[in-house]
Tab-separated table of C-alpha atoms and ligand atoms in Angstrom:
chain	number	residue	atom	x	y	z
A	1	MET	CA	11.550	1.868	17.077
A	2	THR	CA	13.983	-0.498	18.795
A	3	HIS	CA	11.500	-2.175	21.165
A	4	LYS	CA	14.310	-3.045	23.579
A	5	ASN	CA	11.854	-3.284	26.438
A	6	LEU	CA	9.611	-5.780	24.690
A	7	GLN	CA	9.773	-9.501	25.152
A	8	LYS	CA	11.442	-11.315	22.296
A	9	PRO	CA	9.224	-13.970	20.709
A	10	GLY	CA	10.439	-17.423	21.732
A	11	LYS	CA	10.645	-20.677	19.862
A	12	ALA	CA	7.352	-21.782	18.403
A	13	PRO	CA	6.089	-25.093	16.961
A	14	TYR	CA	6.154	-23.453	13.538
A	15	LEU	CA	8.466	-21.289	11.472
A	16	ARG	CA	7.383	-17.678	11.215
A	17	ILE	CA	7.483	-16.773	7.533
A	18	ALA	CA	6.638	-13.138	6.850
A	19	THR	CA	5.320	-12.682	3.331
A	20	GLU	CA	4.998	-8.956	2.535
A	21	GLU	CA	8.421	-7.607	3.347
A	22	ALA	CA	9.963	-4.733	1.406
A	23	PHE	CA	13.399	-3.763	0.110
A	24	CYS	CA	14.749	-0.894	-1.975
A	25	PRO	CA	18.021	-0.981	-3.927
A	26	SER	CA	19.889	2.247	-3.175
A	27	GLU	CA	20.132	2.957	-6.940
A	28	MET	CA	16.343	3.112	-6.977
A	29	LEU	CA	16.511	6.015	-4.541
A	30	ASP	CA	18.689	7.900	-7.072
A	31	ILE	CA	16.046	7.270	-9.740
A	32	TYR	CA	13.334	8.395	-7.325
A	33	ARG	CA	15.268	11.602	-6.592
A	34	ASN	CA	15.294	12.364	-10.320
A	35	ILE	CA	11.574	11.684	-10.630
A	36	LEU	CA	10.865	13.974	-7.680
A	37	LYS	CA	12.797	16.775	-9.410
A	38	GLN	CA	10.664	16.619	-12.568
A	39	PRO	CA	8.066	19.369	-13.158
A	40	HIS	CA	4.913	17.213	-12.931
A	41	VAL	CA	5.342	14.659	-10.178
A	42	ASP	CA	2.519	12.203	-9.517
A	43	PRO	CA	0.861	13.497	-6.321
A	44	GLY	CA	0.751	10.073	-4.677
A	45	PHE	CA	4.421	9.448	-5.381
A	46	GLN	CA	5.280	12.912	-4.107
A	47	SER	CA	3.284	12.341	-0.927
A	48	LEU	CA	4.732	8.868	-0.253
A	49	MET	CA	8.353	8.827	-1.373
A	50	GLY	CA	8.752	12.585	-1.090
A	51	PHE	CA	7.989	12.078	2.588
A	52	TYR	CA	10.099	9.010	3.328
A	53	MET	CA	13.124	10.344	1.436
A	54	SER	CA	13.205	13.705	3.177
A	55	SER	CA	11.588	13.393	6.608
A	56	PRO	CA	13.909	13.686	9.609
A	57	SER	CA	11.362	11.750	11.726
A	58	GLU	CA	12.615	8.667	13.526
A	59	ARG	CA	10.072	6.480	11.712
A	60	ALA	CA	11.145	7.618	8.226
A	61	GLN	CA	14.869	7.395	9.013
A	62	HIS	CA	14.467	3.905	10.451
A	63	ILE	CA	12.478	2.732	7.432
A	64	MET	CA	14.974	4.114	4.918
A	65	ARG	CA	17.875	2.446	6.728
A	66	CYS	CA	16.131	-0.941	6.798
A	67	LEU	CA	14.785	-0.830	3.246
A	68	VAL	CA	18.185	-0.797	1.529
A	69	ASP	CA	19.675	-3.600	3.625
A	70	LEU	CA	19.652	-7.268	2.651
A	71	ASP	CA	22.138	-8.353	5.286
A	72	GLN	CA	22.799	-7.781	8.971
A	73	VAL	CA	20.393	-4.924	9.732
A	74	ARG	CA	17.456	-6.890	8.385
A	75	ILE	CA	18.550	-10.216	9.825
A	76	GLY	CA	19.140	-8.623	13.242
A	77	HIS	CA	15.580	-7.290	13.205
A	78	MET	CA	14.244	-10.659	12.081
A	79	ASP	CA	16.114	-12.385	14.927
A	80	ASP	CA	14.792	-9.873	17.454
A	81	ALA	CA	11.217	-10.390	16.208
A	82	GLY	CA	11.424	-14.183	15.831
A	83	ILE	CA	10.980	-14.058	12.058
A	84	ASP	CA	12.571	-17.137	10.499
A	85	MET	CA	12.125	-16.079	6.890
A	86	GLN	CA	11.060	-13.050	4.874
A	87	VAL	CA	9.454	-13.181	1.443
A	88	ILE	CA	10.850	-9.946	0.021
A	89	ALA	CA	9.475	-7.649	-2.694
A	90	LEU	CA	10.617	-4.430	-4.328
A	91	THR	CA	9.014	-1.678	-2.284
A	92	SER	CA	6.033	0.229	-3.711
A	93	PRO	CA	5.693	1.790	-6.246
A	94	GLY	CA	9.012	0.349	-7.471
A	95	VAL	CA	9.559	0.408	-11.209
A	96	GLN	CA	5.927	1.385	-11.764
A	97	ALA	CA	6.811	5.008	-10.993
A	98	MET	CA	9.292	5.058	-13.906
A	99	ASP	CA	9.006	5.515	-17.670
A	100	ARG	CA	8.690	2.319	-19.660
A	101	ASP	CA	12.274	1.757	-20.783
A	102	LEU	CA	13.826	2.530	-17.434
A	103	ALA	CA	11.171	0.419	-15.690
A	104	VAL	CA	11.958	-2.591	-17.878
A	105	SER	CA	15.716	-2.339	-17.386
A	106	PHE	CA	15.597	-1.481	-13.695
A	107	ALA	CA	13.267	-4.395	-12.881
A	108	LYS	CA	16.101	-6.695	-13.985
A	109	VAL	CA	18.669	-4.833	-11.888
A	110	ALA	CA	16.421	-4.982	-8.819
A	111	ASN	CA	15.668	-8.679	-9.338
A	112	ASP	CA	19.360	-9.498	-9.740
A	113	GLU	CA	20.186	-7.597	-6.570
A	114	LEU	CA	17.445	-9.346	-4.616
A	115	ALA	CA	18.534	-12.731	-5.981
A	116	GLU	CA	22.079	-11.981	-4.736
A	117	GLY	CA	20.704	-11.234	-1.270
A	118	VAL	CA	18.768	-14.504	-1.299
A	119	ARG	CA	21.942	-16.353	-2.368
A	120	ARG	CA	23.813	-14.838	0.579
A	121	HIS	CA	21.062	-15.810	3.035
A	122	PRO	CA	19.139	-18.698	1.514
A	123	ASP	CA	17.691	-19.863	4.838
A	124	ARG	CA	16.314	-16.430	5.666
A	125	PHE	CA	15.219	-14.734	2.431
A	126	VAL	CA	12.891	-15.591	-0.451
A	127	GLY	CA	12.512	-13.162	-3.383
A	128	MET	CA	9.571	-12.009	-5.468
A	129	ILE	CA	10.016	-11.031	-9.120
A	130	ALA	CA	9.374	-7.338	-9.836
A	131	VAL	CA	8.002	-6.585	-13.312
A	132	ALA	CA	7.207	-3.480	-15.350
A	133	PRO	CA	3.556	-3.629	-16.473
A	134	GLN	CA	4.440	-0.673	-18.770
A	135	ASP	CA	5.716	-3.352	-21.178
A	136	PRO	CA	3.602	-6.503	-20.765
A	137	ALA	CA	5.717	-8.631	-23.131
A	138	GLU	CA	8.892	-7.731	-21.222
A	139	ALA	CA	7.105	-8.354	-17.935
A	140	ALA	CA	6.156	-11.837	-19.134
A	141	LYS	CA	9.802	-12.464	-20.094
A	142	GLU	CA	11.025	-11.281	-16.722
A	143	ILE	CA	8.665	-13.708	-14.986
A	144	GLN	CA	10.221	-16.495	-17.021
A	145	ARG	CA	13.758	-15.312	-16.212
A	146	GLY	CA	12.892	-14.915	-12.533
A	147	VAL	CA	11.651	-18.489	-12.330
A	148	ASN	CA	14.262	-20.168	-14.525
A	149	GLU	CA	17.375	-18.171	-13.696
A	150	LEU	CA	16.802	-16.522	-10.329
A	151	GLY	CA	14.873	-19.263	-8.551
A	152	MET	CA	11.974	-17.002	-7.612
A	153	ASN	CA	8.416	-18.322	-7.628
A	154	SER	CA	6.200	-15.276	-7.185
A	155	VAL	CA	5.668	-11.841	-8.716
A	156	VAL	CA	5.004	-8.445	-7.168
A	157	ILE	CA	2.951	-5.732	-8.865
A	158	ASN	CA	2.409	-2.529	-6.913
A	159	SER	CA	-1.182	-1.951	-8.007
A	160	HIS	CA	-1.910	0.649	-10.717
A	161	THR	CA	0.739	1.801	-13.185
A	162	HIS	CA	0.412	5.518	-14.012
A	163	GLY	CA	-3.336	5.185	-13.404
A	164	GLU	CA	-3.818	2.041	-15.484
A	165	TYR	CA	-5.283	-1.200	-14.109
A	166	LEU	CA	-4.477	-4.799	-14.998
A	167	SER	CA	-8.150	-5.371	-15.797
A	168	ASP	CA	-7.281	-3.836	-19.205
A	169	GLN	CA	-6.697	-6.741	-21.599
A	170	LYS	CA	-3.512	-5.172	-22.922
A	171	PHE	CA	-1.881	-6.418	-19.694
A	172	TRP	CA	-3.173	-9.975	-19.817
A	173	GLU	CA	0.029	-11.383	-21.264
A	174	ILE	CA	1.366	-10.926	-17.730
A	175	PHE	CA	-1.383	-13.151	-16.334
A	176	GLU	CA	-0.787	-15.705	-19.031
A	177	ALA	CA	2.894	-15.921	-18.021
A	178	ALA	CA	2.051	-16.027	-14.313
A	179	GLN	CA	-0.415	-18.849	-14.841
A	180	ALA	CA	1.975	-20.762	-17.100
A	181	HIS	CA	4.844	-20.515	-14.588
A	182	ASP	CA	2.591	-21.088	-11.588
A	183	THR	CA	3.737	-17.833	-9.988
A	184	PRO	CA	1.201	-16.085	-7.754
A	185	ILE	CA	1.087	-12.300	-8.166
A	186	TYR	CA	1.221	-10.203	-5.013
A	187	LEU	CA	-0.976	-7.199	-5.823
A	188	HIS	CA	0.627	-4.804	-3.376
A	189	PRO	CA	-0.783	-1.302	-2.700
A	190	ASN	CA	0.233	1.925	-4.334
A	191	THR	CA	-1.053	5.407	-3.547
A	192	PRO	CA	-4.248	6.317	-5.447
A	193	PRO	CA	-3.580	7.622	-8.973
A	194	ALA	CA	-3.727	11.338	-9.810
A	195	ASN	CA	-7.388	11.246	-10.841
A	196	MET	CA	-8.470	9.604	-7.576
A	197	ILE	CA	-6.202	10.989	-4.887
A	198	GLY	CA	-7.656	14.490	-4.376
A	199	PRO	CA	-10.065	13.885	-1.477
A	200	PHE	CA	-7.644	11.408	0.129
A	201	LEU	CA	-4.725	13.821	0.012
A	202	GLU	CA	-6.831	16.709	1.269
A	203	ALA	CA	-7.508	14.714	4.436
A	204	GLY	CA	-4.038	13.170	4.762
A	205	LEU	CA	-5.502	9.698	4.168
A	206	ASP	CA	-3.827	8.773	0.859
A	207	GLY	CA	-1.212	6.355	2.220
A	208	ALA	CA	-1.177	3.113	4.166
A	209	VAL	CA	-3.789	4.428	6.587
A	210	TYR	CA	-6.594	4.069	3.986
A	211	GLY	CA	-5.821	5.204	0.412
A	212	PHE	CA	-3.673	2.123	-0.229
A	213	GLY	CA	-6.461	-0.217	0.776
A	214	VAL	CA	-9.188	1.525	-1.203
A	215	GLU	CA	-7.086	1.701	-4.353
A	216	THR	CA	-5.836	-1.877	-4.191
A	217	GLY	CA	-9.222	-3.318	-3.205
A	218	LEU	CA	-10.668	-1.568	-6.255
A	219	HIS	CA	-7.905	-3.005	-8.430
A	220	ALA	CA	-8.568	-6.556	-7.211
A	221	LEU	CA	-12.302	-6.134	-7.748
A	222	ARG	CA	-11.677	-4.857	-11.278
A	223	LEU	CA	-9.732	-8.055	-11.993
A	224	ILE	CA	-12.720	-10.102	-10.875
A	225	THR	CA	-15.393	-8.158	-12.760
A	226	SER	CA	-13.363	-7.896	-15.978
A	227	GLY	CA	-13.302	-11.694	-16.247
A	228	VAL	CA	-9.563	-12.237	-15.677
A	229	PHE	CA	-10.222	-15.431	-13.712
A	230	ASP	CA	-12.636	-16.874	-16.251
A	231	ARG	CA	-9.837	-16.535	-18.781
A	232	PHE	CA	-7.024	-17.646	-16.383
A	233	PRO	CA	-8.752	-19.981	-13.935
A	234	LYS	CA	-5.545	-21.102	-12.214
A	235	LEU	CA	-4.138	-17.598	-11.673
A	236	GLN	CA	-3.512	-16.762	-8.014
A	237	ILE	CA	-3.485	-13.204	-6.674
A	238	ILE	CA	-2.177	-12.395	-3.203
A	239	LEU	CA	-3.606	-9.425	-1.334
A	240	GLY	CA	-2.199	-7.974	1.865
A	241	HIS	CA	-3.915	-6.014	4.620
A	242	MET	CA	-6.559	-8.664	5.218
A	243	GLY	CA	-7.565	-8.647	1.562
A	244	GLU	CA	-7.934	-4.858	1.483
A	245	ALA	CA	-11.326	-5.434	3.150
A	246	LEU	CA	-12.815	-7.436	0.246
A	247	PRO	CA	-13.804	-10.442	2.401
A	248	PHE	CA	-15.957	-8.109	4.484
A	249	TRP	CA	-17.625	-6.889	1.263
A	250	ALA	CA	-18.254	-10.382	-0.165
A	251	TYR	CA	-21.982	-10.564	0.498
A	252	ARG	CA	-22.754	-7.154	-0.969
A	253	LEU	CA	-20.440	-7.681	-3.950
A	254	ASP	CA	-22.281	-10.886	-4.832
A	255	TYR	CA	-25.718	-9.338	-4.488
A	256	MET	CA	-25.007	-6.059	-6.275
A	257	HIS	CA	-22.884	-7.570	-9.030
A	258	ALA	CA	-25.713	-9.952	-9.906
A	259	ALA	CA	-28.254	-7.108	-9.730
A	260	THR	CA	-26.098	-4.927	-11.987
A	261	VAL	CA	-25.719	-7.706	-14.565
A	262	ARG	CA	-29.474	-8.515	-14.499
A	263	SER	CA	-30.445	-4.919	-15.143
A	264	ASN	CA	-27.955	-4.476	-17.996
A	265	ARG	CA	-26.733	-1.299	-16.402
A	266	TYR	CA	-23.170	-1.124	-17.753
A	267	PRO	CA	-21.690	-2.670	-20.890
A	268	MET	CA	-18.519	-3.458	-18.920
A	269	VAL	CA	-20.358	-5.399	-16.221
A	270	GLN	CA	-21.019	-8.693	-17.940
A	271	PRO	CA	-22.017	-12.077	-16.495
A	272	LEU	CA	-19.199	-14.083	-14.909
A	273	LYS	CA	-18.951	-17.850	-14.602
A	274	ARG	CA	-19.085	-17.574	-10.829
A	275	LYS	CA	-19.978	-15.151	-8.051
A	276	PRO	CA	-17.377	-12.505	-7.100
A	277	SER	CA	-16.867	-14.244	-3.742
A	278	ASP	CA	-16.175	-17.557	-5.493
A	279	TYR	CA	-13.121	-15.972	-7.135
A	280	LEU	CA	-11.979	-14.709	-3.738
A	281	ARG	CA	-12.139	-18.318	-2.527
A	282	GLU	CA	-10.420	-19.886	-5.527
A	283	ASN	CA	-8.074	-17.275	-7.008
A	284	PHE	CA	-6.880	-15.297	-3.981
A	285	HIS	CA	-4.623	-15.704	-0.988
A	286	ILE	CA	-4.678	-13.053	1.717
A	287	THR	CA	-2.031	-11.943	4.184
A	288	ASN	CA	-2.530	-10.079	7.436
A	289	SER	CA	0.144	-7.462	6.695
A	290	GLY	CA	-0.544	-4.392	8.800
A	291	MET	CA	-3.454	-6.118	10.550
A	292	ALA	CA	-2.358	-8.050	13.612
A	293	TRP	CA	-5.974	-8.569	14.538
A	294	PRO	CA	-7.075	-12.116	15.420
A	295	LYS	CA	-10.815	-11.533	14.850
A	296	ALA	CA	-10.181	-10.226	11.326
A	297	ILE	CA	-7.824	-13.131	10.593
A	298	GLU	CA	-10.426	-15.628	11.799
A	299	PHE	CA	-13.155	-13.995	9.730
A	300	THR	CA	-10.964	-14.071	6.603
A	301	GLN	CA	-10.165	-17.739	7.205
A	302	SER	CA	-13.910	-18.382	7.424
A	303	VAL	CA	-14.510	-16.681	4.056
A	304	LEU	CA	-11.500	-18.019	2.067
A	305	SER	CA	-10.472	-21.114	4.100
A	306	GLU	CA	-7.588	-21.573	6.512
A	307	ASP	CA	-5.388	-22.697	3.611
A	308	ARG	CA	-5.441	-19.240	2.014
A	309	VAL	CA	-4.616	-16.855	4.848
A	310	LEU	CA	-0.948	-16.153	5.580
A	311	TYR	CA	1.210	-14.215	8.000
A	312	ALA	CA	2.995	-10.990	6.976
A	313	MET	CA	4.685	-8.266	8.979
A	314	ASP	CA	5.178	-5.538	6.348
A	315	TYR	CA	8.778	-4.919	7.389
A	316	PRO	CA	10.102	-2.283	7.710
A	317	TYR	CA	6.892	-0.212	7.593
A	318	GLN	CA	5.296	-2.073	10.484
A	319	TYR	CA	8.186	-3.565	12.396
A	320	ALA	CA	6.340	-4.405	15.605
A	321	ILE	CA	7.583	-7.196	17.842
A	322	ASP	CA	4.566	-6.984	20.135
A	323	GLU	CA	2.377	-7.962	17.172
A	324	VAL	CA	4.344	-11.185	16.704
A	325	ASN	CA	3.740	-12.033	20.352
A	326	ALA	CA	0.047	-11.180	20.021
A	327	LEU	CA	-0.352	-13.441	16.980
A	328	ASP	CA	1.612	-16.267	18.632
A	329	GLY	CA	-0.883	-16.036	21.458
A	330	MET	CA	-4.070	-15.897	19.413
A	331	ASP	CA	-6.706	-18.476	20.219
A	332	MET	CA	-6.479	-20.736	17.163
A	333	ASN	CA	-5.985	-24.480	16.907
A	334	PRO	CA	-2.307	-25.453	16.474
A	335	THR	CA	-2.748	-26.970	13.005
A	336	THR	CA	-4.432	-23.844	11.672
A	337	LYS	CA	-1.855	-21.606	13.323
A	338	LYS	CA	1.007	-23.519	11.688
A	339	LYS	CA	-0.723	-23.112	8.315
A	340	PHE	CA	-1.010	-19.393	8.958
A	341	PHE	CA	2.605	-18.821	10.006
A	342	GLN	CA	4.417	-21.421	7.930
A	343	THR	CA	2.955	-24.072	5.685
A	344	ASN	CA	0.590	-21.965	3.572
A	345	ALA	CA	3.556	-19.750	2.655
A	346	GLN	CA	5.733	-22.783	1.921
A	347	ALA	CA	3.108	-24.161	-0.444
A	348	LEU	CA	2.356	-20.861	-2.178
A	349	PHE	CA	5.956	-19.646	-2.596
A	350	LYS	CA	7.469	-23.160	-2.950
A	351	ILE	CA	9.725	-22.804	0.096
A	352	PRO	CA	11.310	-26.065	1.263
A	353	THR	CA	11.590	-26.713	5.005
A	354	PRO	CA	15.199	-25.945	6.061
A	355	LYS	CA	17.003	-29.172	6.998
A	356	ALA	CA	18.073	-28.125	10.482
A	357	GLY	CA	14.973	-26.019	11.114
A	358	ALA	CA	12.211	-26.039	13.739
B	1	1DF	C1	3.732	2.034	3.889
B	1	1DF	C2	2.991	0.885	4.152
B	1	1DF	C3	4.566	2.059	2.770
B	1	1DF	C4	3.081	-0.197	3.316
B	1	1DF	C5	4.669	0.942	1.952
B	1	1DF	O1	5.435	0.917	0.847
B	1	1DF	C6	3.964	-0.225	2.254
B	1	1DF	C7	3.629	3.169	4.755
B	1	1DF	C8	5.934	2.137	0.327
B	1	1DF	O2	3.323	2.987	5.955
B	1	1DF	O3	3.850	4.293	4.283
B	1	1DF	O4	4.184	-1.314	1.532
B	1	1DF	N1	2.184	-1.244	3.548
B	1	1DF	O5	2.102	-2.231	2.789
B	1	1DF	O6	1.349	-1.140	4.486
B	2	MN	MN1	3.579	-3.384	2.116
């Protein structure tokens, strides 16, 4: 995974800001080891972290080494790949794999540790606030602390929490806090919950290859159809992986949602103020994490607008220098390309332009 033979990306007329980059405090690995020893381990957690924490494969070893570092290992890789800045989040599933009390207390530990890393390397790192949806009131408080005390301006939630979705109104205090503090929420993937994972696991497709996208796309759609954005019209959700395919579904979602409402088929599918695709355009930003594919990026820009599509690498899970070169070279007008790599991220995460930079 060292890519020594590949050409290093050169200087570009934009900063490259990667926006879905992961870290893992080493104490979280101790907590994970305890969870993995318990009698009834969530099958998705077992499949994902059970693998990364025990596999001798080069990929797993490389990822584990990078995840815990917020200093020279990470910065060396960023330099080699031409990444000026990383927007860093607690890796999935983070505190959402834990019991409530531990999740609440460990979110603070993880956020403090990330904030320290950002303080050591303020020109290179930006942090996202991790929260424990297990306790919505505490999550709302942690958003406030993250903004006011840690200087972070975004939140990460790793999709479902023990099989529960944020479309349930008991979680909406979190959205209220996010809207009030103007912090976008990165709805990052998790493995499918226990009651969904069976057919994925059976085929070895539960992880980043497909299960992540299906589960997180469903979660985002549940936010739309439950009326979250009618209640919190300014709330912004960030999706990775080219919007977990939702832009490609937009036409059918609009048609079938309207048809379902008209026919009174389900009590939980009620009229919305706007079409599902309107919320995608007004309440979502999308990154290309894991999808270095110019045609898909262009299509997503055409659905959401070029102001809402951002670059992400998904370090260390997809540390691929050749993809940076491919995206540098994509056929896109220079203004749009600078929005994609730099200025959309600066606006969304409130990142000032470094004084000496680019
Ligand atoms: C993987 C991919 C793992 C992504 C991740 O977090 C992750 C993977 C545990 O390849 O197993 O964030 N990803 O976003 O694509
Ligand atoms: Mn990721």
